[in-house]
mmCIF file of C-alpha atoms in Angstrom:
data_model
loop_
_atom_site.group_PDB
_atom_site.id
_atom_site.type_symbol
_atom_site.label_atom_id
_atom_site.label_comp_id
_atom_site.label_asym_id
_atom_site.label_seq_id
_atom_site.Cartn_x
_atom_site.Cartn_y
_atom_site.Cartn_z
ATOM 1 C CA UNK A 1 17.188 -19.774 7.337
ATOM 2 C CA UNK A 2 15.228 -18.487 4.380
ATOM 3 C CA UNK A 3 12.549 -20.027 2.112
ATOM 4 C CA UNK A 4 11.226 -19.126 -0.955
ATOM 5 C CA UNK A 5 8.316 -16.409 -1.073
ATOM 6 C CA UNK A 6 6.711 -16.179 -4.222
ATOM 7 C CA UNK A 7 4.742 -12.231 -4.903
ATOM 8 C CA UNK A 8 3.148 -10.282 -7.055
ATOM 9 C CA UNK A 9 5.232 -7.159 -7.931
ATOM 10 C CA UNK A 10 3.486 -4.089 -9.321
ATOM 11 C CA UNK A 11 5.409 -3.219 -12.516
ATOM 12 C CA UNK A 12 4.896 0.529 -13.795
ATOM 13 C CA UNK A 13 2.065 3.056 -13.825
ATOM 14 C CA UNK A 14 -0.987 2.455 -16.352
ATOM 15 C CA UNK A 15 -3.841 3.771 -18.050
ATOM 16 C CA UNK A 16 -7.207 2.403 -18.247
ATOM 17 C CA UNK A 17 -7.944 -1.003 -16.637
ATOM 18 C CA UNK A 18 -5.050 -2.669 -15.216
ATOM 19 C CA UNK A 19 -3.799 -6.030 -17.820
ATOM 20 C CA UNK A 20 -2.336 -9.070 -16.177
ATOM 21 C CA UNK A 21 1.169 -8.002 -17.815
ATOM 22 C CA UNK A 22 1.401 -5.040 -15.831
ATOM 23 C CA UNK A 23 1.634 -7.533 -12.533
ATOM 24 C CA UNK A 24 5.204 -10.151 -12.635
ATOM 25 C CA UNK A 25 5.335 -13.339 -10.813
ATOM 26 C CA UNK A 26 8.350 -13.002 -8.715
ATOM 27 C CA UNK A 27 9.702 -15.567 -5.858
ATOM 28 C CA UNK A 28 12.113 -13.698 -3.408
ATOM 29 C CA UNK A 29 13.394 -15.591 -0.565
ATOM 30 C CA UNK A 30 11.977 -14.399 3.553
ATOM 31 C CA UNK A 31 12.921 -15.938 6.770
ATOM 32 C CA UNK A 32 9.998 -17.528 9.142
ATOM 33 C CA UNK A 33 11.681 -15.393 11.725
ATOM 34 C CA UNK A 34 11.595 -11.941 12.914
ATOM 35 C CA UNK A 35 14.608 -10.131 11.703
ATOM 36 C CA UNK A 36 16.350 -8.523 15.012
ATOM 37 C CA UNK A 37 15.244 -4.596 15.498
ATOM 38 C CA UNK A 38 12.021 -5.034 13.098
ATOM 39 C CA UNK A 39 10.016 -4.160 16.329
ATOM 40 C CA UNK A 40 11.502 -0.388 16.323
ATOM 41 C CA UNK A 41 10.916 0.355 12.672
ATOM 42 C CA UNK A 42 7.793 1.219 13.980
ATOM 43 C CA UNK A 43 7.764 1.764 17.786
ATOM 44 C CA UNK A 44 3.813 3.237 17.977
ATOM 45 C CA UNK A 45 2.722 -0.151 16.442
ATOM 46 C CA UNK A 46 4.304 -2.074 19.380
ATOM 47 C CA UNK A 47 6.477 -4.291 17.046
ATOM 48 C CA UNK A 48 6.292 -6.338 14.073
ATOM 49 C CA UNK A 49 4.274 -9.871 12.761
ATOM 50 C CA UNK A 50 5.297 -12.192 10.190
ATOM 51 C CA UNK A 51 2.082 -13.715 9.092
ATOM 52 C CA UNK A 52 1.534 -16.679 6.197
ATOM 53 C CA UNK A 53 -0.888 -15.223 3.756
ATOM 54 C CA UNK A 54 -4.277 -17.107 3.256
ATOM 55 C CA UNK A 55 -6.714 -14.727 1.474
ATOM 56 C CA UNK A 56 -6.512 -11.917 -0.574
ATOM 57 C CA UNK A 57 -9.218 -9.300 -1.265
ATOM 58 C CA UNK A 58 -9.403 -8.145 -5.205
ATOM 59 C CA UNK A 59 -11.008 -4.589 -5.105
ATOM 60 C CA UNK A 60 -11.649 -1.453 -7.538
ATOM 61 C CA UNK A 61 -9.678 0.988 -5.688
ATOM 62 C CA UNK A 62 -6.175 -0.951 -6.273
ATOM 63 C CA UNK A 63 -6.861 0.609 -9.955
ATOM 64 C CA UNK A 64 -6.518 3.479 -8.898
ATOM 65 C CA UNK A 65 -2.941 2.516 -6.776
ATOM 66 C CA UNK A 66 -1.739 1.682 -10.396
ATOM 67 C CA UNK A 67 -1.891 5.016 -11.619
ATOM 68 C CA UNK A 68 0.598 7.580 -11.305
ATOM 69 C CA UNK A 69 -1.936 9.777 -9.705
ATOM 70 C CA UNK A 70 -0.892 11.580 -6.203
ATOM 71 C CA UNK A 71 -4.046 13.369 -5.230
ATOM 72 C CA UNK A 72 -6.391 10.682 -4.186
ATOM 73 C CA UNK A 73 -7.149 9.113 -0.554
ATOM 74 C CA UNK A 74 -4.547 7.013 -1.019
ATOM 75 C CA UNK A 75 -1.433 6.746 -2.702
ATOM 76 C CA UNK A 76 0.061 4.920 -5.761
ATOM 77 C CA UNK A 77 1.761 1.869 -5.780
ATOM 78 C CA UNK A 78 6.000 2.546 -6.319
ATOM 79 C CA UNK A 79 7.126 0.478 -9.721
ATOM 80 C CA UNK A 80 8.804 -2.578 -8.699
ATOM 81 C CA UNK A 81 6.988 -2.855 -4.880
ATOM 82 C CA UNK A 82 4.699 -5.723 -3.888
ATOM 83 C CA UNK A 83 1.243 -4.799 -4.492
ATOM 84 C CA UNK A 84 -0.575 -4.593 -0.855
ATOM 85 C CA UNK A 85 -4.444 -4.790 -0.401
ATOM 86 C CA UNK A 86 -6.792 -6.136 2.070
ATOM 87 C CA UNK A 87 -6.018 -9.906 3.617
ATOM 88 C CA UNK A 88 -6.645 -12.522 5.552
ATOM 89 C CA UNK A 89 -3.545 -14.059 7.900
ATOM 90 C CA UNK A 90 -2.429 -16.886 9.818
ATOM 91 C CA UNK A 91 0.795 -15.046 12.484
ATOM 92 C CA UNK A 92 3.678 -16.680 11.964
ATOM 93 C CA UNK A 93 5.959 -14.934 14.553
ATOM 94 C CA UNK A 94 5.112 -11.754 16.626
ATOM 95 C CA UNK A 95 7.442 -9.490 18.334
ATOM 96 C CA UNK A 96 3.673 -8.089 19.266
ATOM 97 C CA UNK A 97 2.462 -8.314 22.379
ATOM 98 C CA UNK A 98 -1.021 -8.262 21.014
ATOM 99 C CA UNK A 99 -0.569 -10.503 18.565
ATOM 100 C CA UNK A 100 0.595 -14.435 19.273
ATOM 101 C CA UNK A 101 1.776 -17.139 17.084
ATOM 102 C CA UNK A 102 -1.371 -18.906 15.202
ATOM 103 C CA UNK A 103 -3.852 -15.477 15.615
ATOM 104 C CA UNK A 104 -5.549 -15.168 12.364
ATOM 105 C CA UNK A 105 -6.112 -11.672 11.531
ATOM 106 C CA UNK A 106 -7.012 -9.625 8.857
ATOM 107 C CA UNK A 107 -5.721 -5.966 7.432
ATOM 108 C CA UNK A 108 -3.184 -4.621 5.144
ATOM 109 C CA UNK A 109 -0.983 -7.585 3.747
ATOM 110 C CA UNK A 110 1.492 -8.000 0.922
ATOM 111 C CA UNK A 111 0.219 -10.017 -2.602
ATOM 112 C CA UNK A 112 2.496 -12.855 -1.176
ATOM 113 C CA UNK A 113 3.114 -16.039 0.345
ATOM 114 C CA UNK A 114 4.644 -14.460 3.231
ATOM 115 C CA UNK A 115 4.870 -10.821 4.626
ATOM 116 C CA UNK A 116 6.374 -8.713 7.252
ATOM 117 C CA UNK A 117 3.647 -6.465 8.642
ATOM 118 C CA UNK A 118 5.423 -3.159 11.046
ATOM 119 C CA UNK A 119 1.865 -1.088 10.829
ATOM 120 C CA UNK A 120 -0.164 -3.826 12.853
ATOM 121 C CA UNK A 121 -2.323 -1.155 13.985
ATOM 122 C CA UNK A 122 -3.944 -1.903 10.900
ATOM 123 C CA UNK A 123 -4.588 -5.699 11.837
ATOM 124 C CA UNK A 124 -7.798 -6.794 13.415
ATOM 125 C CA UNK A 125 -7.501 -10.215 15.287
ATOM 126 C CA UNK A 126 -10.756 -12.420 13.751
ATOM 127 C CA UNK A 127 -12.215 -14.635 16.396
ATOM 128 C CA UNK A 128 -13.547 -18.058 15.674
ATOM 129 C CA UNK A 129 -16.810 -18.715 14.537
ATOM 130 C CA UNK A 130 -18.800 -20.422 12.126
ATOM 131 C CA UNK A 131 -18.903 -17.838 9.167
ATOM 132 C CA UNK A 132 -16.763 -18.333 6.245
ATOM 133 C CA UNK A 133 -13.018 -17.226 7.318
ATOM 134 C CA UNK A 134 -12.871 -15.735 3.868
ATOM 135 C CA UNK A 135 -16.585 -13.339 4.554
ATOM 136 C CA UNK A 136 -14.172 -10.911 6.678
ATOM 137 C CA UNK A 137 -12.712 -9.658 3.704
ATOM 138 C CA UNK A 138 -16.160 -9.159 1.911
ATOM 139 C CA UNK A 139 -19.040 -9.472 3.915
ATOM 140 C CA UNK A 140 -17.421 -8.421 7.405
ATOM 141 C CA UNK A 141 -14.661 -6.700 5.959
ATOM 142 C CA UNK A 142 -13.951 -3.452 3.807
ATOM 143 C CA UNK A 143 -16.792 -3.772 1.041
ATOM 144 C CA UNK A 144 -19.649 -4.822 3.621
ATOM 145 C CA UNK A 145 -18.172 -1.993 5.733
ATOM 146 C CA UNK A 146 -19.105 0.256 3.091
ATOM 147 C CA UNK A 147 -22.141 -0.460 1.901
ATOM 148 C CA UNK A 148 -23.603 -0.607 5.703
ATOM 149 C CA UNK A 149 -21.999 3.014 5.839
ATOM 150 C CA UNK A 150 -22.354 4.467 2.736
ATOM 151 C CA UNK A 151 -26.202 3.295 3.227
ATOM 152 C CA UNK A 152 -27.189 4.498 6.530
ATOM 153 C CA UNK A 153 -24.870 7.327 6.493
ATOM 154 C CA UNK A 154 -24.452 9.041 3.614
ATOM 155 C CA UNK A 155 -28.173 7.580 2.102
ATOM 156 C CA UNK A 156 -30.183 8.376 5.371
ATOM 157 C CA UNK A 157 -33.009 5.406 4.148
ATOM 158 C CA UNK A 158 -36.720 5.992 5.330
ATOM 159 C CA UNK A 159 -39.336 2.866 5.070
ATOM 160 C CA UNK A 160 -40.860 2.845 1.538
ATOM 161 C CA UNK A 161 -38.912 4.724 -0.040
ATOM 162 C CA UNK A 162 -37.164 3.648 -3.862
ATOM 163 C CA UNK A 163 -33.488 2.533 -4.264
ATOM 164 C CA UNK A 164 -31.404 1.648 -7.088
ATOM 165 C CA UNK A 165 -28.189 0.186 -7.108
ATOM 166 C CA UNK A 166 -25.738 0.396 -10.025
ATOM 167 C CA UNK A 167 -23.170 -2.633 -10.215
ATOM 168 C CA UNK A 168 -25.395 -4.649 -7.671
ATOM 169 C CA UNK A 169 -24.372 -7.933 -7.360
ATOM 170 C CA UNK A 170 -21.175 -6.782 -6.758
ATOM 171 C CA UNK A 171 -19.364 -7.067 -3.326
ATOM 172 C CA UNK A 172 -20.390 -3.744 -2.011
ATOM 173 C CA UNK A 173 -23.869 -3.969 -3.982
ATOM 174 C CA UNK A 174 -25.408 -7.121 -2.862
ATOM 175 C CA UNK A 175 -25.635 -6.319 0.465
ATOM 176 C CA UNK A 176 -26.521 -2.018 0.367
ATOM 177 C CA UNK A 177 -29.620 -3.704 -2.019
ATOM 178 C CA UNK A 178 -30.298 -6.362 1.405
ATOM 179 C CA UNK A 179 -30.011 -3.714 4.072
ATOM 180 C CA UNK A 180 -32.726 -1.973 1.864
ATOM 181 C CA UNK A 181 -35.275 -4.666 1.473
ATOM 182 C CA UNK A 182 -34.505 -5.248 5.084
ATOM 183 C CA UNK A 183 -35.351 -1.455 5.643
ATOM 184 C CA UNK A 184 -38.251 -1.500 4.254
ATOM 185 C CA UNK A 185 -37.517 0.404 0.861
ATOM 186 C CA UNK A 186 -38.392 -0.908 -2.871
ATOM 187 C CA UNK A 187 -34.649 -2.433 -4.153
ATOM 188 C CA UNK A 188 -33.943 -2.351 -7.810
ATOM 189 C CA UNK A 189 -30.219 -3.378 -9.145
ATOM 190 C CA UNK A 190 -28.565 -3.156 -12.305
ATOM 191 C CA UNK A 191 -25.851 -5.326 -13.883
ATOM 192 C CA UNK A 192 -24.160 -6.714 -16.983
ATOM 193 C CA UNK A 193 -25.338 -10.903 -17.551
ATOM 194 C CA UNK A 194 -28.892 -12.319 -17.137
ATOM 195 C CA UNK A 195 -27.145 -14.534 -14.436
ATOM 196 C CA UNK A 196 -26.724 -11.618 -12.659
ATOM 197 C CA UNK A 197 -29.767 -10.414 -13.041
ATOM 198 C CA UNK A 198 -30.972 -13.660 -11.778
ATOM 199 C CA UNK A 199 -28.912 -13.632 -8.647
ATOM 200 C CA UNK A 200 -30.167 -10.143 -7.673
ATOM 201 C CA UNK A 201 -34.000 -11.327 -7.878
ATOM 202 C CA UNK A 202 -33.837 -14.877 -6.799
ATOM 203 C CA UNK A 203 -30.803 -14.895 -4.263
ATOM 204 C CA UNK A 204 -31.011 -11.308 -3.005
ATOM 205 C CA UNK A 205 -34.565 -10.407 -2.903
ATOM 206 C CA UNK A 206 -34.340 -7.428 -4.786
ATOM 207 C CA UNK A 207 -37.747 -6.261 -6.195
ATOM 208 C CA UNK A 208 -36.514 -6.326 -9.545
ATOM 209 C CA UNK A 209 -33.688 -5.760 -11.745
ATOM 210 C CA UNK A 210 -31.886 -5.606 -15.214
ATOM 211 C CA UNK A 211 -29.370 -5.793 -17.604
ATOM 212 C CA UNK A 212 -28.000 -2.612 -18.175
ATOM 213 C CA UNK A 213 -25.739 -3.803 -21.434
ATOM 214 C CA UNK A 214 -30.087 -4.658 -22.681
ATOM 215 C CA UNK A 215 -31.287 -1.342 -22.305
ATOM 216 C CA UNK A 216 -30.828 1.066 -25.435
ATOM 217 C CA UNK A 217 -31.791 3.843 -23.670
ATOM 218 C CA UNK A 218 -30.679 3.732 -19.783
ATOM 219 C CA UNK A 219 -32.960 6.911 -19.044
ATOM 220 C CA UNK A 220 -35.577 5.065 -20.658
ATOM 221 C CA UNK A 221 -35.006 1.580 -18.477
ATOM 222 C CA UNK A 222 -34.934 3.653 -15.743
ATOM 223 C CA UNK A 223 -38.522 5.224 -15.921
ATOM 224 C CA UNK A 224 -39.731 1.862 -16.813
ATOM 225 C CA UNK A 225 -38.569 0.163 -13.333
ATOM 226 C CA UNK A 226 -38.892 3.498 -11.948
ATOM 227 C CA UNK A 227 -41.976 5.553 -12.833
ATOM 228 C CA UNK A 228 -42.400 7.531 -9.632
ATOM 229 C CA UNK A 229 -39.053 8.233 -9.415
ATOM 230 C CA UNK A 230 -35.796 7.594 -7.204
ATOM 231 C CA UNK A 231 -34.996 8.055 -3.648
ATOM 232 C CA UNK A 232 -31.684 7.036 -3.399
ATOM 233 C CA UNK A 233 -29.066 5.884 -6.132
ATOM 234 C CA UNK A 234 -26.399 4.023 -4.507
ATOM 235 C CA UNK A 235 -23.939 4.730 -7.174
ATOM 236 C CA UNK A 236 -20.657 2.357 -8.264
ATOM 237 C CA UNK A 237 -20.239 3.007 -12.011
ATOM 238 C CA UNK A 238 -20.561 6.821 -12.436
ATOM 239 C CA UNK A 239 -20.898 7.570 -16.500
ATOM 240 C CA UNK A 240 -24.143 7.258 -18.535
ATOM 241 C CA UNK A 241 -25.514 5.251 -15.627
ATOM 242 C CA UNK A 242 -25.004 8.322 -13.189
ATOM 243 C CA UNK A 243 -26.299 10.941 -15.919
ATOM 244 C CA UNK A 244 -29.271 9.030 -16.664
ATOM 245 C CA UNK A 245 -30.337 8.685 -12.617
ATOM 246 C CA UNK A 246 -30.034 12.574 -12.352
ATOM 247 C CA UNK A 247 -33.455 12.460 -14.497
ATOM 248 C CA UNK A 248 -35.044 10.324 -12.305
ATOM 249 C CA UNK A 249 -34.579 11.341 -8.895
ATOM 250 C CA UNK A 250 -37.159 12.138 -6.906
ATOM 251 C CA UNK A 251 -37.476 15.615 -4.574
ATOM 252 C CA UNK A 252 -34.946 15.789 -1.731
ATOM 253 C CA UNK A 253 -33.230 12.557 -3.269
ATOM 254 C CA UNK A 254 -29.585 11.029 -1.830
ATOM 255 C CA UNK A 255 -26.949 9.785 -4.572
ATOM 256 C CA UNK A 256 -24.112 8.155 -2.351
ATOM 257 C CA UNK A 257 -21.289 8.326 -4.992
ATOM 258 C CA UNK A 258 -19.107 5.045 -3.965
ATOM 259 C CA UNK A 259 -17.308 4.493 -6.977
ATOM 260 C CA UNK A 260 -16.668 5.267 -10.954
ATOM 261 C CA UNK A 261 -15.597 1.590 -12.453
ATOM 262 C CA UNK A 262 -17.103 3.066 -15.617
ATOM 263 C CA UNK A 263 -14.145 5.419 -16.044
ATOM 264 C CA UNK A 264 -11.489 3.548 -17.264
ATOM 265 C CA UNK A 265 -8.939 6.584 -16.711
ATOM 266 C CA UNK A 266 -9.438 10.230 -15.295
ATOM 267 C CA UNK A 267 -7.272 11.433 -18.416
ATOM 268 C CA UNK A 268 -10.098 10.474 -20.483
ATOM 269 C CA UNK A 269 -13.322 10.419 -17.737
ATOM 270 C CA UNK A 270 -16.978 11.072 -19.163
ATOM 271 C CA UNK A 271 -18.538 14.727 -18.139
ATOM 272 C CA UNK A 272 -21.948 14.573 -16.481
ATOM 273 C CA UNK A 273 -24.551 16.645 -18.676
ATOM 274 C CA UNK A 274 -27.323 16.197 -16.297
ATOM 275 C CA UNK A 275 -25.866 17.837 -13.155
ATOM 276 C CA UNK A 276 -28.100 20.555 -12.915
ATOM 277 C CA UNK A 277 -30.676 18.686 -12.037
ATOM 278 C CA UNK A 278 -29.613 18.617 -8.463
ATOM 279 C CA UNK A 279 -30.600 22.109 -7.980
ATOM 280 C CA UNK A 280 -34.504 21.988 -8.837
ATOM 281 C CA UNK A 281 -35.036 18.612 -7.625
ATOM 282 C CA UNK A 282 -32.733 19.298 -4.138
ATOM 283 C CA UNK A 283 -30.741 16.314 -4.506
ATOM 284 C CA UNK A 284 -28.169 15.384 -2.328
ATOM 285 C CA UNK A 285 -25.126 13.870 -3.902
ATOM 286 C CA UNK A 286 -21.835 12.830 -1.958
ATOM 287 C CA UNK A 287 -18.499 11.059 -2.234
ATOM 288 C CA UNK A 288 -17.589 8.722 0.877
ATOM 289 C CA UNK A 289 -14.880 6.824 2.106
ATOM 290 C CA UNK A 290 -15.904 3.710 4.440
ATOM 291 C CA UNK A 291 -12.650 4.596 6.646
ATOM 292 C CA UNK A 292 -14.248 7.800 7.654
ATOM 293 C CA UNK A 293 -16.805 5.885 9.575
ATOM 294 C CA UNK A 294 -14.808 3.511 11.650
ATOM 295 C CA UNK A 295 -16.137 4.374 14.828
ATOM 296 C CA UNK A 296 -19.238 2.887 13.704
ATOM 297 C CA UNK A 297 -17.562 -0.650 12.716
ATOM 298 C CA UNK A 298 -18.425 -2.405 16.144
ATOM 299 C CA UNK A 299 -21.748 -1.763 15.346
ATOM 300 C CA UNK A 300 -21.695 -2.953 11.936
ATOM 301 C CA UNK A 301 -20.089 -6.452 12.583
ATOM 302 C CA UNK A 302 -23.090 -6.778 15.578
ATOM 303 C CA UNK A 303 -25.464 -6.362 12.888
ATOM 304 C CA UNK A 304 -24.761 -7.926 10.049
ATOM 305 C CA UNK A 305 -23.591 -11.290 11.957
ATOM 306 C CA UNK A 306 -27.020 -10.777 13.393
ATOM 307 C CA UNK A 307 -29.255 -11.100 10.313
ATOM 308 C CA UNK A 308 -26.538 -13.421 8.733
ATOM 309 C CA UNK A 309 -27.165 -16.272 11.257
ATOM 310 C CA UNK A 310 -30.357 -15.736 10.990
ATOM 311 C CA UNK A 311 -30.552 -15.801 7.208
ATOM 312 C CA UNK A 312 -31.847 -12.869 6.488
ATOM 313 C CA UNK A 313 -28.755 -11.565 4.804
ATOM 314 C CA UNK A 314 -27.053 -13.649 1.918
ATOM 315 C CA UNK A 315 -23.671 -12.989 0.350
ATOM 316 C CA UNK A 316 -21.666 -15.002 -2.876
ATOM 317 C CA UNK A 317 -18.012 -14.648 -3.785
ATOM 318 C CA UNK A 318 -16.227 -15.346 -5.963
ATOM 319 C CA UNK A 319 -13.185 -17.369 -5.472
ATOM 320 C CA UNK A 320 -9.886 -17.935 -7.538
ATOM 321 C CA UNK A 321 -6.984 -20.344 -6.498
ATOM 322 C CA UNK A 322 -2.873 -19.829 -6.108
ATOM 323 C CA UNK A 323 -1.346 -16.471 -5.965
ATOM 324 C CA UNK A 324 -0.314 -17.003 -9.058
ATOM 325 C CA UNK A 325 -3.986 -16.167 -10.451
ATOM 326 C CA UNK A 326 -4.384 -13.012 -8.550
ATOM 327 C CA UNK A 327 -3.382 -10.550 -11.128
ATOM 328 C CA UNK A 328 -5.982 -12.553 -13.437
ATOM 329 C CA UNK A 329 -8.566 -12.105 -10.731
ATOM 330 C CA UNK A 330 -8.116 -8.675 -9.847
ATOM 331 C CA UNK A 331 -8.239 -7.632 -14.183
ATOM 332 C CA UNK A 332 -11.249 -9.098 -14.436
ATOM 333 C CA UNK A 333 -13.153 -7.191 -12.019
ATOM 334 C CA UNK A 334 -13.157 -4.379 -14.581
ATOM 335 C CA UNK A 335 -14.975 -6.764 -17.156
ATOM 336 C CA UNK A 336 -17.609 -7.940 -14.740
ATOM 337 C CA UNK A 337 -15.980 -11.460 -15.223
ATOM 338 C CA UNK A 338 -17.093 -11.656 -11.146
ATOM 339 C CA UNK A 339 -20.153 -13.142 -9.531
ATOM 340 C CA UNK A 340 -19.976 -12.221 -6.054
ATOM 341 C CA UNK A 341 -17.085 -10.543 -4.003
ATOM 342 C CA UNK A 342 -13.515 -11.540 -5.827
ATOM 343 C CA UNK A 343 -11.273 -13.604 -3.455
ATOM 344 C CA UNK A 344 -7.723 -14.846 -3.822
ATOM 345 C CA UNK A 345 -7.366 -18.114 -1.985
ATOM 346 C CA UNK A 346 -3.004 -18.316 -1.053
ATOM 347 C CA UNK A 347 -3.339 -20.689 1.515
ATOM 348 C CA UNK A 348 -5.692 -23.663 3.189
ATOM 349 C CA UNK A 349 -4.234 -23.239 6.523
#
């Protein structure tokens, strides 16, 4: 017996930021049963879940799934396929040994009410506790993942020294500009509304912060909050922002390139004019991937849960009702429309 399972279907490659017209509202049908043979479609996953979707994570890199683009990490979304992203699951019906009916877990799911997951070796069972279910696809999921790597890793922090984060009350941003102060290091964020601003200083503890879309001259704003100089740039805007940092770093500096949400399309990205500043100042700068880290995720959950029940980390999000509003969400991450990590509640239970 089938029921109806309403989706989000991807509908053809774009330029730019993604619109909500480039996502359709579709309701397909799906039985709450395990179709016979799913469990050898895959056989090194050990067999298939059906799992009712509760949470949906809206991130930056799905942009780059909606381009017809074939040389990145991951690849593009086909025309006419369910878009798929990071989620949070109640199982349904398992033909999984290691997964029973009523686990929640969280991984890969379909932008639906309802999906049929053969990798589950991409699903990570979540255990009860008393942090927000939803935190695991923020704070304890993919974003917190990496800013705790893309921090200690690929920024290599020493007590004292001075950060700044672009984009920083964002999901990855808030809590690389916590680990900092927690560190030991002087924390300064950027961002795009005085409530923002607000958020970083007062909810946060950063040192200080501003309003990027304020400052005339970003090199300028830079040396004002700045005047010795930077240590690390944790960087998730690329652009101006990126350019004007490359004056300001300080000897033997890290830049931890995260992400570009400045560049609205690589046909038409910004050059970097300052780039050869790396050479006299003996900068560092490097692209990451959090999934290159993995082995260090264990460690990661043990430490932020840590400082989280004891309050010294914080984290916001940002949460939008029905499926139906996830295109809407997702679009207006590239317009800063976000405070806090964007979530996509499909479910109560």
């Amino acid at each position: 017996m089938e029921i109806p399972n309403k989706q989000i279907i991807f509908k053809d490659y774009i330029a730019g930021s993604p619109k909500e017209n480039d996502m359709i509202l579709n309701v397909g049908k799906i039985s709450l049963k395990i179709p016979p043979k799913s469990s050898s479609s895959s056989p090194s996953s050990g067999g298939a879940v059906l799992v009712k979707n509760l949470y949906l994570s809206c991130d930056p890199y799905l942009r780059g799934r909606m381009r017809n683009f074939h040389e990145s990490y991951i690849p593009p979304f086909s025309p006419g396929s369910v878009i798929v992203g990071f989620g949070i699951s109640k199982v349904v019906d398992s033909d999984n040994e290691n997964f029973q009916i009523g686990d929640i877990v969280t991984g890969i799911t379909g932008w639906e009410e309802y999906s049929l997951i053969h990798k589950t070796e991409l699903l990570r069972k979540i255990e009860s506790d008393d942090i927000p279910l939803s935190y695991h696809l923020g704070l304890l999921g993919m974003p917190g993942f990496t800013a705790y790597a893309g921090f200690y890793e690929v920024c290599c922090p020493k007590k004292g020294e001075y950060v700044f984060i672009s984009a920083a009350s964002g999901a990855v941003g808030q809590l690389v500009g916590q680990l900092a102060k927690l560190h030991g290091c002087y924390v300064v964020g950027s961002a795009g509304t005085s409530q923002k601003v607000d958020l970083l200083k007062n909810k946060f503890g950063f040192d200080d912060a501003f309003n990027y879309k304020e400052e005339p001259n970003i090199d300028a704003a830079l040396k004002r909050y700045f005047p010795q100089g930077i240590d690390i740039y944790f960087d998730n805007v690329g652009g101006e922002m990126l350019d004007a940092v490359l004056l300001n770093m300080r000897t033997h500096g890290r830049i931890a390139v995260c992400g570009m949400v400045s560049q609205q399309s690589l046909s038409y990205a910004e050059g970097l004019k300052n780039v050869f500043m790396l050479i006299p100042k003996r900068v560092k700068m490097q692209g990451f991937i959090q999934s290159d880290y993995l082995h260090l995720f264990p460690q990661f959950l043990e430490h932020i849960i840590g400082n989280y029940k004891q309050g010294k980390i914080v984290y916001i999000e940002d949460m939008n009702e029905g499926l139906e509003n996830a295109p809407a969400a997702l679009v207006g991450l590239f317009s800063g429309k976000n405070v806090g990590k964007q979530v996509v509640r499909v479910a109560h239970s």
